[in-house]
Short mmCIF file of C-alpha atoms in Angstrom, two decimals:
data_model
loop_
_atom_site.label_atom_id
_atom_site.label_comp_id
_atom_site.label_asym_id
_atom_site.label_seq_id
_atom_site.Cartn_x
_atom_site.Cartn_y
_atom_site.Cartn_z
CA MET A 1 98.13 34.97 35.68
CA ALA A 2 97.63 36.55 32.27
CA SER A 3 95.78 39.71 31.25
CA GLU A 4 92.70 39.40 29.05
CA LEU A 5 94.13 42.17 26.86
CA PRO A 6 97.89 42.74 26.88
CA TYR A 7 99.10 46.23 27.69
CA PRO A 8 100.56 47.90 24.58
CA VAL A 9 104.28 47.92 23.91
CA THR A 10 105.66 51.08 25.48
CA TYR A 11 108.99 52.65 26.33
CA GLN A 12 109.30 55.24 29.08
CA ARG A 13 112.39 57.39 28.56
CA GLU A 14 112.04 58.96 32.02
CA THR A 15 112.77 55.59 33.64
CA ALA A 16 116.30 55.36 32.19
CA PRO A 17 118.90 55.24 34.99
CA ALA A 18 120.83 58.13 33.40
CA TRP A 19 117.65 60.21 33.41
CA LEU A 20 116.91 59.38 37.07
CA HIS A 21 120.50 60.16 38.03
CA TYR A 22 120.27 63.54 36.29
CA ALA A 23 117.04 64.60 38.00
CA ALA A 24 118.15 63.37 41.41
CA THR A 25 121.56 65.05 41.15
CA LEU A 26 120.08 68.42 40.24
CA ALA A 27 117.77 68.07 43.25
CA GLY A 28 120.77 67.63 45.53
CA ALA A 29 120.40 63.89 46.05
CA VAL A 30 123.14 61.33 45.52
CA ALA A 31 122.56 58.66 42.87
CA ALA A 32 124.66 55.91 41.33
CA ASP A 33 126.83 57.00 38.41
CA PRO A 34 125.14 55.62 35.25
CA GLY A 35 128.54 55.41 33.57
CA LYS A 36 129.60 52.70 36.05
CA PRO A 37 127.99 49.31 36.87
CA PHE A 38 124.75 49.60 38.84
CA ARG A 39 121.72 47.46 39.73
CA ALA A 40 118.20 48.35 38.59
CA MET A 41 114.77 46.89 39.34
CA GLU A 42 111.40 47.46 37.63
CA LEU A 43 108.34 46.46 39.63
CA GLY A 44 105.31 45.94 37.41
CA CYS A 45 107.24 45.82 34.14
CA GLY A 46 104.36 44.70 31.91
CA ARG A 47 105.88 43.45 28.68
CA GLY A 48 109.30 44.60 29.84
CA PHE A 49 110.42 46.80 26.95
CA SER A 50 111.84 49.59 29.10
CA THR A 51 113.93 47.07 31.03
CA LEU A 52 115.01 45.35 27.80
CA ILE A 53 116.16 48.60 26.23
CA HIS A 54 117.96 49.77 29.37
CA ALA A 55 119.68 46.41 29.84
CA ALA A 56 120.92 46.48 26.24
CA ALA A 57 122.03 50.11 26.60
CA ASN A 58 123.86 49.44 29.90
CA PRO A 59 125.53 46.04 29.37
CA ALA A 60 127.83 46.29 32.42
CA SER A 61 124.88 46.72 34.78
CA GLU A 62 122.35 44.26 36.22
CA PHE A 63 118.61 44.51 35.63
CA HIS A 64 115.66 42.71 37.22
CA ALA A 65 112.00 43.14 36.34
CA VAL A 66 108.84 41.78 37.97
CA ASP A 67 105.30 41.18 36.75
CA ALA A 68 102.53 38.70 37.51
CA ASP A 69 101.39 38.47 33.88
CA ASP A 70 102.64 35.09 32.61
CA ALA A 71 102.44 35.96 28.91
CA ALA A 72 104.14 39.34 29.37
CA ILE A 73 107.08 37.84 31.23
CA ALA A 74 107.40 34.96 28.76
CA GLY A 75 107.51 37.48 25.92
CA ALA A 76 110.14 39.59 27.69
CA ARG A 77 112.31 36.52 28.25
CA ASP A 78 112.01 35.61 24.57
CA TRP A 79 113.09 39.13 23.60
CA ALA A 80 116.08 38.99 25.95
CA LYS A 81 117.18 35.71 24.42
CA ALA A 82 116.71 36.97 20.86
CA VAL A 83 118.90 40.05 21.38
CA GLY A 84 121.49 38.19 23.47
CA LEU A 85 120.93 39.88 26.82
CA ASP A 86 122.46 38.13 29.80
CA ASN A 87 122.10 41.03 32.25
CA ALA A 88 118.29 41.11 32.47
CA THR A 89 116.27 38.72 34.64
CA PHE A 90 112.47 38.65 34.51
CA HIS A 91 110.52 37.39 37.53
CA ASN A 92 106.96 36.08 37.10
CA VAL A 93 105.80 36.61 40.71
CA LEU A 94 103.58 38.87 42.81
CA PHE A 95 105.06 41.76 44.76
CA ASP A 96 104.77 39.90 48.06
CA HIS A 97 106.79 36.89 46.89
CA PRO A 98 109.66 36.30 49.35
CA SER A 99 112.17 35.67 46.54
CA LEU A 100 112.21 39.40 45.73
CA ARG A 101 113.61 40.34 49.11
CA ALA A 102 116.50 37.94 48.54
CA LEU A 103 117.69 39.81 45.43
CA GLY A 104 119.76 42.35 47.34
CA LYS A 105 119.88 46.13 47.02
CA PHE A 106 119.18 48.22 43.91
CA ASP A 107 120.46 51.64 42.88
CA PHE A 108 117.38 52.40 40.79
CA ILE A 109 113.84 51.11 41.36
CA VAL A 110 111.10 51.93 38.86
CA LEU A 111 107.32 51.60 39.24
CA HIS A 112 105.63 52.95 36.13
CA GLY A 113 101.90 52.59 35.60
CA VAL A 114 101.50 50.52 38.76
CA TYR A 115 100.82 52.47 41.94
CA SER A 116 97.42 53.97 41.11
CA TRP A 117 96.35 50.84 39.18
CA VAL A 118 96.53 48.39 42.10
CA ASP A 119 94.51 48.22 45.31
CA GLU A 120 95.61 49.59 48.68
CA ALA A 121 96.81 46.19 49.88
CA ALA A 122 99.20 45.99 46.93
CA ARG A 123 100.34 49.58 47.50
CA ALA A 124 101.07 48.74 51.13
CA THR A 125 103.12 45.74 49.99
CA LEU A 126 105.10 47.98 47.65
CA ARG A 127 105.73 50.56 50.38
CA ASP A 128 107.11 47.76 52.55
CA LEU A 129 109.16 46.17 49.77
CA VAL A 130 110.76 49.16 48.08
CA PRO A 131 112.68 50.58 51.06
CA GLN A 132 114.08 47.09 51.74
CA LEU A 133 115.35 46.78 48.17
CA LEU A 134 116.67 50.33 47.84
CA ALA A 135 120.42 50.91 48.18
CA ASP A 136 121.60 53.63 50.56
CA ASN A 137 121.95 56.16 47.74
CA GLY A 138 119.19 54.63 45.64
CA VAL A 139 116.48 56.45 43.69
CA VAL A 140 112.85 55.34 43.35
CA TYR A 141 110.70 56.38 40.37
CA LEU A 142 106.97 56.25 41.10
CA SER A 143 104.38 57.33 38.53
CA TYR A 144 100.66 57.64 39.13
CA ASN A 145 97.47 59.25 37.88
CA CYS A 146 96.75 62.26 40.02
CA LEU A 147 94.23 64.89 40.98
CA PRO A 148 92.86 67.40 40.30
CA GLY A 149 93.43 66.68 36.60
CA TRP A 150 91.52 63.38 36.54
CA SER A 151 88.46 64.79 38.31
CA ALA A 152 86.29 65.13 35.20
CA GLU A 153 87.05 61.58 34.05
CA ILE A 154 86.31 59.72 37.28
CA PRO A 155 82.56 59.55 36.44
CA LEU A 156 83.48 58.56 32.88
CA ARG A 157 85.41 55.57 34.18
CA ARG A 158 82.33 54.44 36.11
CA LEU A 159 80.25 54.72 32.94
CA LEU A 160 82.74 52.76 30.85
CA GLY A 161 83.12 50.14 33.56
CA GLU A 162 79.37 49.54 33.78
CA LEU A 163 79.09 49.39 30.00
CA GLY A 164 81.96 46.91 29.90
CA ASN A 165 80.29 44.72 32.50
CA ALA A 166 77.16 44.57 30.34
CA ALA A 167 79.11 43.58 27.23
CA PRO A 168 79.09 40.14 25.60
CA SER A 169 82.05 37.98 26.53
CA GLY A 170 85.32 39.18 25.00
CA GLU A 171 83.85 42.48 23.79
CA ARG A 172 84.19 44.68 26.89
CA VAL A 173 86.39 47.41 25.47
CA GLY A 174 84.76 47.77 22.07
CA TYR A 175 81.24 47.63 23.53
CA ALA A 176 82.02 50.22 26.21
CA VAL A 177 83.65 52.61 23.76
CA LYS A 178 80.86 52.30 21.20
CA HIS A 179 78.05 53.02 23.65
CA ALA A 180 79.87 55.78 25.54
CA ASP A 181 80.46 57.57 22.25
CA ALA A 182 76.80 57.19 21.33
CA LEU A 183 75.80 58.82 24.63
CA ARG A 184 78.26 61.64 24.03
CA LYS A 185 76.91 62.28 20.55
CA ALA A 186 73.39 62.33 21.95
CA GLY A 187 74.26 65.56 23.74
CA PHE A 188 74.21 64.31 27.32
CA GLY A 189 74.58 67.12 29.86
CA PHE A 190 77.62 65.56 31.55
CA PHE A 191 79.65 65.82 28.38
CA THR A 192 78.46 69.36 27.73
CA ALA A 193 79.46 70.38 31.26
CA HIS A 194 82.79 68.54 31.14
CA PRO A 195 84.64 69.18 27.86
CA THR A 196 87.62 67.14 29.08
CA ALA A 197 85.43 64.04 29.36
CA ASP A 198 83.85 64.80 25.97
CA ARG A 199 87.28 64.94 24.32
CA ALA A 200 88.39 61.79 26.16
CA VAL A 201 85.49 59.74 24.81
CA ALA A 202 85.91 61.19 21.32
CA GLY A 203 89.51 59.97 21.33
CA LEU A 204 88.97 56.47 22.73
CA ASP A 205 88.95 54.82 19.30
CA ASP A 206 92.52 56.02 18.77
CA GLN A 207 93.83 54.24 21.88
CA PRO A 208 95.07 50.62 22.03
CA ALA A 209 92.53 48.25 23.58
CA GLY A 210 95.05 47.09 26.16
CA TYR A 211 95.55 50.66 27.40
CA LEU A 212 91.80 51.26 27.65
CA ALA A 213 91.30 48.02 29.56
CA GLN A 214 93.85 49.08 32.19
CA GLU A 215 92.95 52.75 32.35
CA TYR A 216 89.17 52.53 32.36
CA LEU A 217 88.04 48.95 32.95
CA ALA A 218 90.48 47.54 35.51
CA ASP A 219 89.11 46.62 38.93
CA ALA A 220 91.72 48.67 40.78
CA TRP A 221 92.25 52.26 39.66
CA GLU A 222 92.53 55.38 41.77
CA PRO A 223 93.92 58.80 40.86
CA MET A 224 95.67 60.29 43.89
CA TRP A 225 96.61 63.57 45.46
CA SER A 226 100.37 64.03 45.42
CA LEU A 227 100.25 65.11 49.07
CA ASP A 228 98.79 61.73 50.04
CA VAL A 229 101.38 59.82 48.01
CA HIS A 230 104.24 61.81 49.51
CA GLU A 231 102.86 61.27 53.01
CA ALA A 232 102.49 57.52 52.47
CA MET A 233 106.02 57.24 51.12
CA ALA A 234 107.34 59.29 54.04
CA GLY A 235 105.74 56.71 56.32
CA ALA A 236 107.89 54.14 54.53
CA GLY A 237 111.03 56.20 55.14
CA LEU A 238 111.24 57.71 51.65
CA ALA A 239 111.40 61.44 50.91
CA TYR A 240 110.31 63.21 47.73
CA ALA A 241 113.33 64.51 45.79
CA ALA A 242 112.24 65.74 42.35
CA SER A 243 110.11 65.00 39.31
CA ALA A 244 111.31 62.86 36.42
CA THR A 245 109.07 65.04 34.26
CA LEU A 246 111.89 67.55 34.10
CA HIS A 247 109.96 70.71 33.33
CA ASP A 248 107.92 70.15 36.51
CA ASN A 249 111.03 71.08 38.50
CA TYR A 250 111.04 74.67 37.19
CA ASP A 251 108.25 77.06 38.15
CA ALA A 252 109.41 79.38 35.37
CA LEU A 253 108.45 76.68 32.82
CA LEU A 254 105.16 75.84 34.51
CA LEU A 255 103.55 78.98 35.87
CA SER A 256 102.71 82.50 34.87
CA GLY A 257 104.15 85.24 37.03
CA THR A 258 100.75 85.78 38.62
CA ALA A 259 100.34 82.10 39.48
CA ALA A 260 103.89 81.82 40.82
CA SER A 261 103.33 84.87 43.02
CA ALA A 262 100.07 83.49 44.39
CA ILE A 263 101.73 80.17 45.23
CA ALA A 264 104.68 81.92 46.89
CA GLN A 265 102.25 83.59 49.30
CA LEU A 266 101.15 80.25 50.73
CA PRO A 267 102.77 79.55 54.11
CA THR A 268 103.97 75.94 53.75
CA PRO A 269 105.69 73.77 51.10
CA ARG A 270 102.79 71.32 51.44
CA LEU A 271 100.25 73.95 50.38
CA GLN A 272 102.53 75.13 47.61
CA THR A 273 102.81 71.59 46.21
CA LEU A 274 99.04 71.24 46.22
CA ALA A 275 98.61 74.63 44.58
CA ARG A 276 101.02 73.74 41.76
CA ASP A 277 98.93 70.67 40.97
CA PHE A 278 95.86 72.90 40.75
CA ALA A 279 97.71 75.54 38.75
CA VAL A 280 98.54 73.12 35.93
CA ASN A 281 95.54 70.81 36.50
CA ARG A 282 98.00 67.96 36.79
CA THR A 283 96.84 64.52 35.63
CA PHE A 284 100.02 62.45 35.93
CA ARG A 285 103.14 62.57 38.07
CA ARG A 286 106.54 60.92 37.85
CA ASP A 287 107.92 61.40 41.35
CA LEU A 288 111.40 60.48 42.55
CA PHE A 289 112.07 59.40 46.14
CA VAL A 290 115.20 58.70 48.15
CA HIS A 291 115.85 57.40 51.66
CA ALA A 292 114.87 60.09 54.14
CA ASN A 293 117.52 61.69 56.35
CA ARG A 294 120.44 60.11 54.55
CA SER A 295 123.76 61.89 54.55
CA ALA A 296 126.20 61.63 51.65
CA THR A 297 128.55 63.81 49.69
CA ARG A 298 126.63 65.39 46.85
CA ARG A 299 127.93 64.76 43.33
CA ASP A 300 128.98 67.79 41.29
CA PRO A 301 126.09 68.59 38.89
CA GLY A 302 128.65 70.03 36.49
CA ALA A 303 129.73 66.46 35.71
CA LEU A 304 126.31 65.60 34.29
CA LEU A 305 126.40 64.62 30.62
CA LEU A 306 123.99 66.11 28.09
CA GLY A 307 123.47 65.17 24.46
CA HIS A 308 120.97 65.12 21.63
CA THR A 309 119.52 61.89 20.27
CA GLY A 310 118.19 63.36 17.03
CA ASP A 311 119.95 64.88 14.04
CA ILE A 312 122.35 67.56 15.29
CA GLU A 313 121.86 69.64 12.16
CA THR A 314 118.16 70.07 12.94
CA LEU A 315 118.45 70.51 16.70
CA PRO A 316 115.47 72.78 17.53
CA ASP A 317 115.89 76.35 18.73
CA ASN A 318 112.78 76.24 20.94
CA ILE A 319 110.93 74.21 23.53
CA VAL A 320 107.22 73.96 24.33
CA THR A 321 106.44 73.95 28.05
CA PRO A 322 103.21 74.12 30.06
CA ARG A 323 103.74 77.89 30.23
CA GLY A 324 104.27 78.25 26.48
CA ARG A 325 106.94 78.25 23.78
CA ILE A 326 110.45 79.49 24.57
CA THR A 327 112.87 80.30 21.74
CA PHE A 328 116.62 80.50 22.28
CA ALA A 329 119.09 82.82 20.56
CA ALA A 330 120.23 81.63 17.14
CA ASP A 331 123.95 82.02 17.93
CA PHE A 332 123.55 79.99 21.14
CA ILE A 333 121.85 77.13 19.28
CA ALA A 334 124.43 77.24 16.46
CA ALA A 335 127.27 76.96 18.97
CA LEU A 336 125.44 74.17 20.78
CA ARG A 337 125.06 72.18 17.54
CA THR A 338 128.80 72.44 16.94
CA LEU A 339 129.55 71.40 20.51
CA LEU A 340 127.36 68.29 20.36
CA ALA A 341 128.42 67.12 16.90
CA ASN A 342 130.74 64.43 18.25
CA GLY A 343 128.70 63.27 21.24
CA PRO A 344 127.58 64.32 24.72
CA VAL A 345 129.28 67.02 26.76
CA ARG A 346 129.56 67.79 30.47
CA LEU A 347 127.23 70.45 31.79
CA ASP A 348 130.08 72.55 33.22
CA ALA A 349 132.18 72.33 30.04
CA ALA A 350 129.20 73.25 27.86
CA THR A 351 128.42 76.18 30.14
CA ARG A 352 131.95 77.55 29.77
CA VAL A 353 131.96 77.23 25.98
CA LEU A 354 128.47 78.68 25.51
CA SER A 355 128.75 81.50 28.02
CA THR A 356 128.74 84.86 26.26
CA LYS A 357 129.46 88.29 27.70
CA GLY A 358 130.38 86.74 31.05
CA LYS A 359 126.95 85.20 31.68
CA PRO A 360 127.59 81.56 32.70
CA ASP A 361 124.39 81.41 34.75
CA GLU A 362 122.35 82.24 31.67
CA ALA A 363 124.15 79.60 29.59
CA MET A 364 123.58 76.94 32.25
CA ARG A 365 119.92 77.92 32.59
CA ASN A 366 119.50 77.55 28.82
CA LEU A 367 121.04 74.08 28.88
CA LEU A 368 118.87 72.96 31.79
CA TRP A 369 115.75 74.33 30.16
CA LEU A 370 116.57 72.73 26.81
CA THR A 371 116.88 69.43 28.67
CA ALA A 372 113.65 70.00 30.57
CA GLY A 373 111.96 70.75 27.23
CA GLY A 374 113.23 67.55 25.60
CA VAL A 375 115.69 69.05 23.10
CA LEU A 376 118.66 67.78 25.09
CA GLN A 377 118.73 64.57 27.11
CA PRO A 378 120.74 63.18 30.03
CA PHE A 379 123.44 60.77 28.81
CA ALA A 380 125.12 57.92 30.67
CA THR A 381 128.65 58.05 29.22
CA ASP A 382 130.85 59.48 26.49
CA THR A 383 132.97 56.32 26.15
CA ALA A 384 130.40 53.65 25.23
CA GLU A 385 131.09 50.64 23.06
CA PRO A 386 128.57 50.06 20.23
CA LEU A 387 125.94 47.33 20.38
CA PRO A 388 127.17 43.91 19.25
CA SER A 389 126.51 43.76 15.51
CA GLU A 390 124.31 40.65 15.69
CA ALA A 391 122.18 42.21 18.46
CA ALA A 392 121.88 45.47 16.51
CA THR A 393 120.62 43.52 13.49
CA VAL A 394 117.95 41.82 15.59
CA TRP A 395 116.79 45.14 17.05
CA LEU A 396 116.66 46.73 13.59
CA SER A 397 114.73 43.76 12.18
CA ARG A 398 112.13 43.95 14.90
CA ILE A 399 111.69 47.68 14.40
CA ALA A 400 111.46 47.16 10.63
CA GLY A 401 108.73 44.61 11.30
CA GLY A 402 106.69 47.15 13.24
CA GLU A 403 107.13 45.63 16.70
CA ILE A 404 108.70 48.66 18.40
CA PRO A 405 110.17 52.02 17.31
CA TRP A 406 113.13 52.21 19.75
CA LEU A 407 116.77 51.21 19.70
CA PRO A 408 118.98 50.98 22.81
CA SER A 409 121.75 53.57 22.91
CA PRO A 410 124.83 52.68 25.02
CA SER A 411 125.82 56.34 24.99
CA SER A 412 122.57 57.83 26.27
CA GLY A 413 121.83 54.75 28.37
CA GLY A 414 118.24 54.80 27.10
CA GLY A 415 116.10 54.35 24.01
CA VAL A 416 116.31 56.21 20.71
CA GLU A 417 113.38 56.40 18.32
CA ILE A 418 113.73 55.35 14.69
CA THR A 419 111.20 54.66 11.93
CA PRO A 420 110.60 51.15 10.56
CA ARG A 421 111.66 52.31 7.07
CA LEU A 422 115.02 53.59 8.28
CA ALA A 423 115.53 50.49 10.43
CA ALA A 424 115.01 48.29 7.37
CA ALA A 425 117.43 50.40 5.32
CA LEU A 426 120.11 50.15 8.00
CA ARG A 427 119.60 46.42 8.44
CA ASP A 428 119.86 45.86 4.70
CA ASN A 429 122.81 48.26 4.26
CA THR A 430 120.81 50.35 1.83
CA GLU A 431 122.72 53.32 0.39
CA THR A 432 120.57 56.43 0.50
CA LYS A 433 121.10 59.92 1.90
CA ALA A 434 118.57 59.25 4.65
CA ALA A 435 120.21 55.95 5.59
CA GLU A 436 123.68 57.51 5.69
CA ALA A 437 122.42 60.34 7.90
CA ALA A 438 120.84 57.75 10.19
CA ARG A 439 124.12 55.81 10.33
CA ARG A 440 125.99 58.95 11.41
CA ARG A 441 123.40 59.60 14.07
CA LEU A 442 123.45 56.05 15.41
CA ARG A 443 127.25 55.91 15.44
CA ARG A 444 127.28 59.08 17.53
CA LEU A 445 124.91 57.35 19.94
CA ALA A 446 127.09 54.17 20.08
CA ILE A 447 124.35 52.05 18.52
CA LEU A 448 126.25 51.04 15.35
#
């Protein structure tokens, strides 16, 4: 089957195997080493760009991706052929197709933008399928719209859906957006009482039509309570491990002291989880699950690799978290820039170098928080080979043409953002200061 409106081209950095390995390891779970060959599966891959980037960035590993959209899978296969990927296989089947169970076990399984956008029958199929496909020390990434953050927009979705159903053929999204905005501007009481919904409608024109069709006009759509998702996954033999939204794993980055104290007074972890969702009015979760009750030797978190995918010289000295902005000491950031100039470093080694006045715990906390805030990033390896030159040229050409803004990085194991103008300059071997700086950056990331 094919979607009436294709979902927009997206890349989800949190689905990179190196990222999942990092979050799982810090949570005390065991995950496959992203610096060695592994097997990864994406269920509901859409147009497949996350899988394409990860397959290119991890050429020794095996990737499979599944979607029922004929056109999306055909496009992903064309991309794979164009950039010379032979380690990515795209399956144009439904989740209940028996061929999927014959593919063997996977170290990483990703479901992004799927679970709360399908009906309960499909969710039940996924809960049956995923544990069968998951390797003993495998990690599952499951994202979903959640409550209470979506509460104000549930009525809005009903309004947009009804407007879309009344639209002329082929005009559902535009018609729904136009008339919803007219109602908002007319001063309707719902929008006055719910500023979140008012802002959502005001911003609809800025969103791709494919996103709006899935988020507001799809037949199956249900924001969920995290407690219910965790309970359903537990019934499938999977236990919650951590969040791939890294700052969500640190109360100090999420909550005020008053909120944290109030949550700590609650008697059970279940109530505390629910309270955190209320405290931040959470709208979206990226939860990681592992097999329940498994026993394995935990990997040393000190061996985790951290790096920076931007320009080292301008590495920021602050992060912005749900709790607010945190600024780090200038001498710490200066030393960190020097340390990362030649590539990623191990967490334990960086902690030793950056520890001042005998405070290694403080240095490690800073590194973990800088990663949670997006300044640093989990890396897969410090010994990566660059992309094949012909493949790199194809990627740069497609970015220069405006198709995507991401390059695969064999060092980070994920995607790296770059502008179309710089991509064109690098493809054409243009000699400018900006192009040379970009070349240094991409060499450090094992792209060129």
